[in-house]
Short mmCIF file of C-alpha atoms and ligand atoms in Angstrom, two decimals:
data_model
loop_
_atom_site.label_atom_id
_atom_site.label_comp_id
_atom_site.label_asym_id
_atom_site.label_seq_id
_atom_site.Cartn_x
_atom_site.Cartn_y
_atom_site.Cartn_z
CA UNK E 1 -3.03 31.02 17.97
CA UNK E 2 -1.60 28.27 19.63
CA UNK E 3 2.02 26.97 18.11
CA UNK E 4 2.70 23.42 17.93
CA UNK E 5 5.77 21.68 17.49
CA UNK E 6 6.03 18.48 14.89
CA UNK E 7 8.69 16.04 15.52
CA UNK E 8 9.12 14.24 12.11
CA UNK E 9 7.20 17.03 10.01
CA UNK E 10 8.57 16.44 6.73
CA UNK E 11 7.55 12.78 7.16
CA UNK E 12 4.78 10.80 5.42
CA UNK E 13 2.01 11.42 7.97
CA UNK E 14 4.06 14.41 9.72
CA UNK E 15 3.48 16.49 6.50
CA UNK E 16 0.07 15.55 6.08
CA UNK E 17 -0.72 16.63 9.86
CA UNK E 18 1.06 19.76 9.51
CA UNK E 19 -1.33 20.67 6.39
CA UNK E 20 -4.22 20.07 8.48
CA UNK E 21 -2.49 22.02 11.32
CA UNK E 22 -1.89 25.08 9.46
CA UNK E 23 -5.48 24.72 7.71
CA UNK E 24 -6.87 24.80 11.24
CA UNK E 25 -5.17 28.11 12.39
CA UNK E 26 -2.22 26.57 14.16
CA UNK E 27 1.47 28.12 13.93
CA UNK E 28 3.42 24.99 12.93
CA UNK E 29 7.29 24.42 13.83
CA UNK E 30 8.89 21.44 12.33
CA UNK E 31 12.16 19.51 13.63
CA UNK E 32 13.24 16.88 11.30
CA UNK E 33 16.40 15.18 10.57
CA UNK E 34 15.70 14.46 7.21
CA UNK E 35 16.64 10.76 7.52
CA UNK E 36 13.78 9.59 5.87
CA UNK E 37 12.27 12.50 4.36
CA UNK E 38 13.14 15.63 2.03
CA UNK E 39 13.55 19.20 2.71
CA UNK E 40 11.44 20.31 -0.26
CA UNK E 41 8.26 18.83 1.65
CA UNK E 42 8.13 22.16 3.56
CA UNK E 43 7.85 24.19 0.54
CA UNK E 44 5.24 21.74 -0.61
CA UNK E 45 3.30 22.07 2.43
CA UNK E 46 3.54 26.00 1.68
CA UNK E 47 2.27 25.43 -1.78
CA UNK E 48 -0.91 23.64 -0.41
CA UNK E 49 -1.54 26.04 2.46
CA UNK E 50 -0.50 29.25 1.65
CA UNK E 51 1.29 29.10 5.02
CA UNK E 52 4.91 28.56 5.64
CA UNK E 53 5.84 26.17 8.89
CA UNK E 54 9.25 27.05 10.92
CA UNK E 55 11.73 24.22 9.79
CA UNK E 56 14.60 23.08 12.05
CA UNK E 57 17.08 20.38 10.75
CA UNK E 58 17.29 18.84 13.89
CA UNK E 59 17.95 15.28 15.74
CA UNK E 60 16.06 14.74 18.63
CA UNK E 61 19.39 13.13 19.78
CA UNK E 62 20.77 16.77 19.95
CA UNK E 63 19.27 18.00 23.48
CA UNK E 64 20.46 21.46 22.98
CA UNK E 65 19.20 21.60 19.61
CA UNK E 66 15.72 20.79 20.73
CA UNK E 67 16.07 23.52 23.69
CA UNK E 68 17.17 26.01 21.36
CA UNK E 69 13.65 25.35 19.73
CA UNK E 70 11.80 25.97 22.67
CA UNK E 71 13.82 29.17 23.32
CA UNK E 72 13.05 30.44 19.75
CA UNK E 73 9.25 30.07 20.31
CA UNK E 74 6.80 29.42 22.57
CA UNK E 75 5.35 25.86 21.90
CA UNK E 76 1.75 25.49 23.33
CA UNK E 77 1.80 21.67 22.49
CA UNK E 78 3.94 18.71 20.33
CA UNK E 79 2.81 16.06 17.91
CA UNK E 80 5.81 13.61 18.18
CA UNK E 81 6.28 11.27 15.01
CA UNK E 82 10.09 11.49 14.68
CA UNK E 83 11.48 7.70 14.87
CA UNK E 84 12.52 4.90 13.26
CA UNK E 85 10.00 2.62 12.08
CA UNK E 86 10.92 -0.49 9.79
CA UNK E 87 10.12 -3.61 11.62
CA UNK E 88 12.90 -5.84 9.56
CA UNK E 89 15.65 -3.10 10.33
CA UNK E 90 14.79 -3.03 13.85
CA UNK E 91 14.98 -6.76 14.20
CA UNK E 92 18.45 -6.22 12.87
CA UNK E 93 19.50 -3.25 14.31
CA UNK E 94 18.00 -3.36 18.06
CA UNK E 95 20.41 -1.03 19.78
CA UNK E 96 19.81 1.62 17.03
CA UNK E 97 16.36 1.65 17.29
CA UNK E 98 16.03 1.74 20.99
CA UNK E 99 18.79 4.27 21.13
CA UNK E 100 17.19 6.77 18.45
CA UNK E 101 13.58 6.26 19.50
CA UNK E 102 13.94 6.25 23.33
CA UNK E 103 16.52 8.75 23.55
CA UNK E 104 14.89 10.94 21.30
CA UNK E 105 11.67 11.02 23.26
CA UNK E 106 13.59 11.34 26.53
CA UNK E 107 15.22 14.54 24.90
CA UNK E 108 11.87 16.28 23.75
CA UNK E 109 10.54 15.64 27.17
CA UNK E 110 13.21 17.11 28.71
CA UNK E 111 12.98 19.97 26.51
CA UNK E 112 9.24 20.16 27.10
CA UNK E 113 9.64 20.15 30.88
CA UNK E 114 12.24 22.74 31.00
CA UNK E 115 10.14 24.99 28.82
CA UNK E 116 7.04 24.26 30.58
CA UNK E 117 5.09 22.92 27.61
CA UNK E 118 2.45 20.52 29.08
CA UNK E 119 0.77 18.84 26.15
CA UNK E 120 1.99 16.09 23.88
CA UNK E 121 0.17 13.72 21.18
CA UNK E 122 2.53 10.78 20.55
CA UNK E 123 2.45 8.95 17.29
CA UNK E 124 1.98 5.00 18.50
CA UNK E 125 0.58 1.96 16.50
CA UNK E 126 -1.66 -0.60 16.33
CA UNK E 127 1.68 -2.70 16.68
CA UNK E 128 1.46 -2.20 20.53
CA UNK E 129 -1.57 -5.01 20.20
CA UNK E 130 0.82 -7.52 19.67
CA UNK E 131 -0.42 -11.03 18.46
CA UNK E 132 -2.33 -12.55 21.24
CA UNK E 133 -5.21 -9.99 21.59
CA UNK E 134 -8.50 -10.54 19.26
CA UNK E 135 -9.64 -8.25 16.94
CA UNK E 136 -10.89 -5.58 16.60
CA UNK E 137 -8.44 -4.12 18.81
CA UNK E 138 -9.44 -1.82 21.71
CA UNK E 139 -7.67 0.51 23.72
CA UNK E 140 -8.12 -1.29 26.90
CA UNK E 141 -6.34 -4.30 25.91
CA UNK E 142 -2.80 -5.37 27.02
CA UNK E 143 0.30 -4.22 24.95
CA UNK E 144 3.23 -6.33 23.65
CA UNK E 145 5.19 -6.50 20.62
CA UNK E 146 7.07 -9.05 18.37
CA UNK E 147 10.00 -6.92 17.41
CA UNK E 148 12.32 -4.33 18.83
CA UNK E 149 10.46 -1.69 17.01
CA UNK E 150 6.91 -2.63 18.26
CA UNK E 151 8.77 -2.84 21.65
CA UNK E 152 10.16 0.87 21.23
CA UNK E 153 6.53 2.07 20.95
CA UNK E 154 5.19 -0.01 23.96
CA UNK E 155 8.13 1.75 25.81
CA UNK E 156 7.44 5.32 24.62
CA UNK E 157 3.73 4.68 25.54
CA UNK E 158 5.09 3.59 29.28
CA UNK E 159 7.39 6.45 29.54
CA UNK E 160 4.74 9.17 28.41
CA UNK E 161 2.16 7.50 30.89
CA UNK E 162 4.67 7.72 34.12
CA UNK E 163 5.75 11.27 33.23
CA UNK E 164 2.18 12.20 33.15
CA UNK E 165 1.03 10.50 36.21
CA UNK E 166 4.03 12.37 38.02
CA UNK E 167 3.08 15.63 36.49
CA UNK E 168 -0.37 16.94 37.22
CA UNK E 169 -0.50 19.64 34.74
CA UNK E 170 0.81 17.34 31.85
CA UNK E 171 -1.74 16.22 28.90
CA UNK E 172 -0.26 12.95 27.30
CA UNK E 173 -2.54 11.43 24.20
CA UNK E 174 -1.34 8.51 22.78
CA UNK E 175 -2.55 7.63 19.23
CA UNK E 176 -2.62 4.14 17.86
CA UNK E 177 -2.68 4.00 13.98
CA UNK E 178 -3.60 1.12 11.85
CA UNK E 179 -2.14 1.02 8.23
CA UNK E 180 -2.08 4.50 6.87
CA UNK E 181 -2.03 4.67 3.25
CA UNK E 182 -3.19 7.11 0.42
CA UNK E 183 -1.81 10.71 -0.24
CA UNK E 184 -3.15 14.37 -0.51
CA UNK E 185 -5.26 15.00 -3.45
CA UNK E 186 -3.14 17.57 -4.37
CA UNK E 187 -0.48 15.16 -5.38
CA UNK E 188 2.09 17.14 -3.90
CA UNK E 189 2.97 15.32 -0.77
CA UNK E 190 2.85 11.43 -0.21
CA UNK E 191 4.33 8.23 0.70
CA UNK E 192 8.00 8.04 -1.02
CA UNK E 193 9.99 5.57 0.39
CA UNK E 194 13.52 5.11 -0.55
CA UNK E 195 14.52 1.69 -1.52
CA UNK E 196 12.51 -1.56 -1.54
CA UNK E 197 9.44 -0.65 0.48
CA UNK E 198 8.49 -3.05 3.60
CA UNK E 199 4.97 -2.12 3.61
CA UNK E 200 2.36 -3.12 0.93
CA UNK E 201 0.87 0.06 -0.45
CA UNK E 202 4.34 1.49 -1.65
CA UNK E 203 5.42 -1.78 -2.74
CA UNK E 204 2.35 -2.29 -5.03
CA UNK E 205 2.86 1.36 -6.05
CA UNK E 206 6.19 0.48 -7.37
CA UNK E 207 5.09 -2.75 -9.10
CA UNK E 208 2.24 -0.20 -11.05
CA UNK E 209 5.18 2.26 -12.21
CA UNK E 210 7.18 -0.89 -13.31
CA UNK E 211 10.10 -0.32 -10.95
CA UNK E 212 9.40 -3.61 -9.21
CA UNK E 213 8.52 -6.65 -11.37
CA UNK E 214 5.74 -8.29 -9.31
CA UNK E 215 4.12 -8.30 -5.87
CA UNK E 216 5.05 -10.76 -3.37
CA UNK E 217 1.85 -12.08 -1.21
CA UNK E 218 3.04 -13.15 2.08
CA UNK E 219 1.03 -16.08 2.42
CA UNK E 220 -2.56 -17.00 1.34
CA UNK E 221 -3.28 -19.66 4.00
CA UNK E 222 -4.30 -17.49 6.77
CA UNK E 223 -7.74 -17.97 8.26
CA UNK E 224 -9.25 -14.82 6.37
CA UNK E 225 -11.98 -14.78 3.41
CA UNK E 226 -9.46 -14.93 0.95
CA UNK E 227 -6.94 -16.56 2.88
CA UNK E 228 -4.32 -13.12 2.71
CA UNK E 229 -3.66 -11.18 5.47
CA UNK E 230 -6.18 -8.77 6.39
CA UNK E 231 -5.40 -4.80 7.75
CA UNK E 232 -7.33 -1.58 8.39
CA UNK E 233 -6.20 0.66 5.95
CA UNK E 234 -6.87 4.17 6.99
CA UNK E 235 -6.55 7.36 4.28
CA UNK E 236 -3.55 9.54 5.66
CA UNK E 237 -5.71 12.47 5.34
CA UNK E 238 -8.67 11.24 7.54
CA UNK E 239 -5.52 10.24 9.92
CA UNK E 240 -4.33 14.05 10.00
CA UNK E 241 -7.77 15.30 10.56
CA UNK E 242 -7.94 12.99 13.64
CA UNK E 243 -4.74 14.60 14.80
CA UNK E 244 -6.32 17.73 14.95
CA UNK E 245 -9.61 16.65 16.77
CA UNK E 246 -7.16 14.91 19.23
CA UNK E 247 -5.08 18.07 19.91
CA UNK E 248 -7.98 19.85 20.75
CA UNK E 249 -8.94 17.18 22.86
CA UNK E 250 -5.54 17.02 24.66
CA UNK E 251 -5.75 20.86 25.15
CA UNK E 252 -8.94 20.29 27.22
CA UNK E 253 -7.43 17.91 29.63
CA UNK E 254 -4.91 16.39 31.89
CA UNK E 255 -3.50 12.83 32.37
CA UNK E 256 -3.04 10.22 29.74
CA UNK E 257 -5.54 9.07 27.48
CA UNK E 258 -4.99 6.22 24.51
CA UNK E 259 -7.19 6.20 21.15
CA UNK E 260 -7.14 4.21 18.06
CA UNK E 261 -7.22 5.77 14.66
CA UNK E 262 -8.83 3.39 12.04
CA UNK E 263 -11.70 2.84 9.79
CA UNK E 264 -13.02 -0.36 11.93
CA UNK E 265 -12.82 -2.49 8.28
CA UNK E 266 -10.52 -5.05 7.22
CA UNK E 267 -9.12 -5.13 3.80
CA UNK E 268 -7.03 -8.06 2.26
CA UNK E 269 -4.31 -8.25 0.48
CA UNK E 270 -5.70 -9.21 -2.65
CA UNK E 271 -8.64 -6.57 -2.03
CA UNK E 272 -5.92 -3.99 -1.95
CA UNK E 273 -4.15 -5.24 -5.28
CA UNK E 274 -7.27 -5.38 -7.01
CA UNK E 275 -8.20 -1.77 -5.86
CA UNK E 276 -5.08 -0.32 -6.99
CA UNK E 277 -5.34 -2.09 -10.34
CA UNK E 278 -8.71 -0.31 -10.51
CA UNK E 279 -6.75 2.97 -9.64
CA UNK E 280 -3.91 2.69 -12.16
CA UNK E 281 -5.73 0.89 -15.03
CA UNK E 282 -3.54 -2.05 -15.32
CA UNK E 283 -3.53 -5.41 -13.62
CA UNK E 284 -0.73 -5.72 -11.29
CA UNK E 285 1.34 -9.04 -11.30
CA UNK E 286 1.63 -10.87 -7.96
CA UNK E 287 3.02 -14.37 -6.71
CA UNK E 288 1.77 -16.14 -3.64
CA UNK E 289 5.02 -16.51 -1.50
CA UNK E 290 5.71 -17.73 2.24
CA UNK E 291 4.10 -15.81 5.11
CA UNK E 292 6.38 -13.07 6.41
CA UNK E 293 7.64 -13.81 9.95
CA UNK E 294 5.99 -12.08 12.92
CA UNK E 295 2.74 -11.25 10.91
CA UNK E 296 -0.73 -11.66 11.86
CA UNK E 297 -3.37 -12.86 9.91
CA UNK E 298 -5.84 -9.99 10.79
CA UNK E 299 -5.95 -6.54 12.46
CA UNK E 300 -8.61 -3.68 12.54
CA UNK E 301 -9.69 -1.23 15.02
CA UNK E 302 -12.34 -0.88 17.07
CA UNK E 303 -13.21 2.56 16.66
CA UNK E 304 -16.05 3.46 19.35
CA UNK E 305 -13.81 5.32 21.30
CA UNK E 306 -12.25 7.88 18.63
CA UNK E 307 -16.13 8.40 17.81
CA UNK E 308 -17.33 9.00 21.46
CA UNK E 309 -14.30 11.05 22.47
CA UNK E 310 -13.19 13.16 19.54
CA UNK E 311 -16.20 12.79 17.35
CA UNK E 312 -13.90 10.98 14.61
CA UNK E 313 -14.87 8.46 11.67
CA UNK E 314 -12.76 7.97 8.84
CA UNK E 315 -14.26 8.52 5.62
CA UNK E 316 -12.33 7.56 2.56
CA UNK E 317 -12.65 4.27 1.02
CA UNK E 318 -9.72 1.65 -0.25
CA UNK E 319 -10.72 3.00 -3.78
CA UNK E 320 -9.96 6.50 -2.55
CA UNK E 321 -6.73 5.62 -0.92
CA UNK E 322 -5.47 3.82 -4.01
CA UNK E 323 -6.76 6.75 -6.34
CA UNK E 324 -4.82 9.31 -4.35
CA UNK E 325 -1.62 6.99 -4.00
CA UNK E 326 -1.96 6.91 -8.01
CA UNK E 327 -2.01 10.32 -8.54
CA UNK E 328 0.48 11.11 -6.15
CA UNK E 329 2.84 9.02 -8.00
CA UNK E 330 1.81 10.27 -11.08
CA UNK E 331 2.35 13.81 -10.03
CA UNK E 332 6.22 12.67 -8.99
CA UNK E 333 6.92 11.48 -12.42
CA UNK E 334 5.51 14.74 -14.22
CA UNK E 335 7.40 16.82 -11.86
CA UNK E 336 10.55 14.38 -12.96
CA UNK E 337 10.26 14.78 -16.44
C1 LIG H 1 0.32 -5.41 5.08
C2 LIG H 1 -0.02 -6.78 4.77
C3 LIG H 1 1.38 -8.44 5.17
C4 LIG H 1 4.35 -6.39 2.16
C5 LIG H 1 3.43 -2.53 9.61
C6 LIG H 1 4.17 -2.54 10.73
C7 LIG H 1 3.26 -1.47 11.86
C8 LIG H 1 3.07 -0.12 10.78
C9 LIG H 1 2.05 -0.64 9.67
C10 LIG H 1 4.35 1.69 11.60
C11 LIG H 1 0.44 -7.89 5.63
C12 LIG H 1 1.21 -7.88 3.40
C13 LIG H 1 3.05 -6.67 2.86
C14 LIG H 1 4.28 -7.30 0.72
C15 LIG H 1 2.75 -8.20 1.61
N1 LIG H 1 4.13 0.58 11.12
N2 LIG H 1 2.09 -7.66 2.66
N3 LIG H 1 3.42 -8.08 0.60
O1 LIG H 1 2.99 -5.45 8.55
O2 LIG H 1 0.22 -4.35 8.71
O3 LIG H 1 2.07 -3.17 9.70
O4 LIG H 1 3.17 -1.18 9.00
O5 LIG H 1 3.80 1.86 12.67
O6 LIG H 1 4.15 -1.05 12.88
O7 LIG H 1 4.11 -3.64 11.30
O8 LIG H 1 1.82 -3.61 7.01
O9 LIG H 1 1.77 -3.10 4.92
O10 LIG H 1 4.01 -4.36 5.73
O11 LIG H 1 1.48 -5.51 5.75
O12 LIG H 1 1.68 -9.50 1.49
O13 LIG H 1 5.31 -6.66 -0.14
O14 LIG H 1 0.44 -6.85 3.66
O15 LIG H 1 1.75 -9.73 5.01
O16 LIG H 1 -0.71 -8.91 5.61
P1 LIG H 1 2.04 -3.97 8.54
P2 LIG H 1 2.41 -4.11 5.62
#
């Protein structure tokens, strides 16, 4: 039974991946500094799966703390989620973002190398396709970014690829996510950002609960069917399943590979608002506001490689994603009562 270290494993995507790793029979060790998640997610993972992952409240900036985990467990592979990920914040705090995301990854790779752990799956992002590639984005396209957060992803992909090229036994898999949304159908884990969300789905959810007055639609003058931004929304449970398939693939090879995880379909802002209105049973107020700087009109995945290499196809619809998001929110409110 292989043991997998999941950095950022109490976070939104990480927690859903931990659930599916445990259900697939892996042992799971979580390292998370809890800067953007809560300790009780470990208990929720245990409630869903009946298995409790080991948990270390550790910051990747603490190299000795990372070394201690590799001494305490025989880690067969790593899935690396931990990192700061708010685009706007990265523009305001570039040094914090480069330092945290790059130093953390370098420390992780140092601890892995010292322990002889050769397999890493990295949480990358469609953001590395930048704004000059034609959609659908495919893995052969050049990478760039329009903000420091995006450049930390571009740089981490470069670092991982270079190390794999120098280390013949190493297997590196770069997974480029499109727009993960939704929640586990149990309603026990989901996306629950602190404060005012940057991303569309959690913002829409806070309007549905009445915590925010209305949705600001960032521009309706894009060259898209209804003028609003188009994105490839993928259910976080489909994304998590993709990680289990990706890990099995990574164990069977060496070198670096890159795979998109998306649905291959685009949905507009207004389509998502309508789908969420259906899910929560109320019309959601919105106002058209100017475009958000740095946004691209449309983005969706070429999914051929994920299908061919992993046998992966995302199954959930936008309605499923909104239903599960709303179910999670209702579950959270019941718990708070
Ligand atoms: C989606 C659409 C907005 C908020 C970001 C990161 C990317 C990745 C996913 C980490 C766009 C519109 C949004 C709002 C709106 N994160 N929108 N009103 O920008 O596609 O990607 O999250 O890896 O790196 O860049 O996601 O959810 O912010 O925006 O109209 O209040 O919704 O213009 O068209 P995005 P998003």
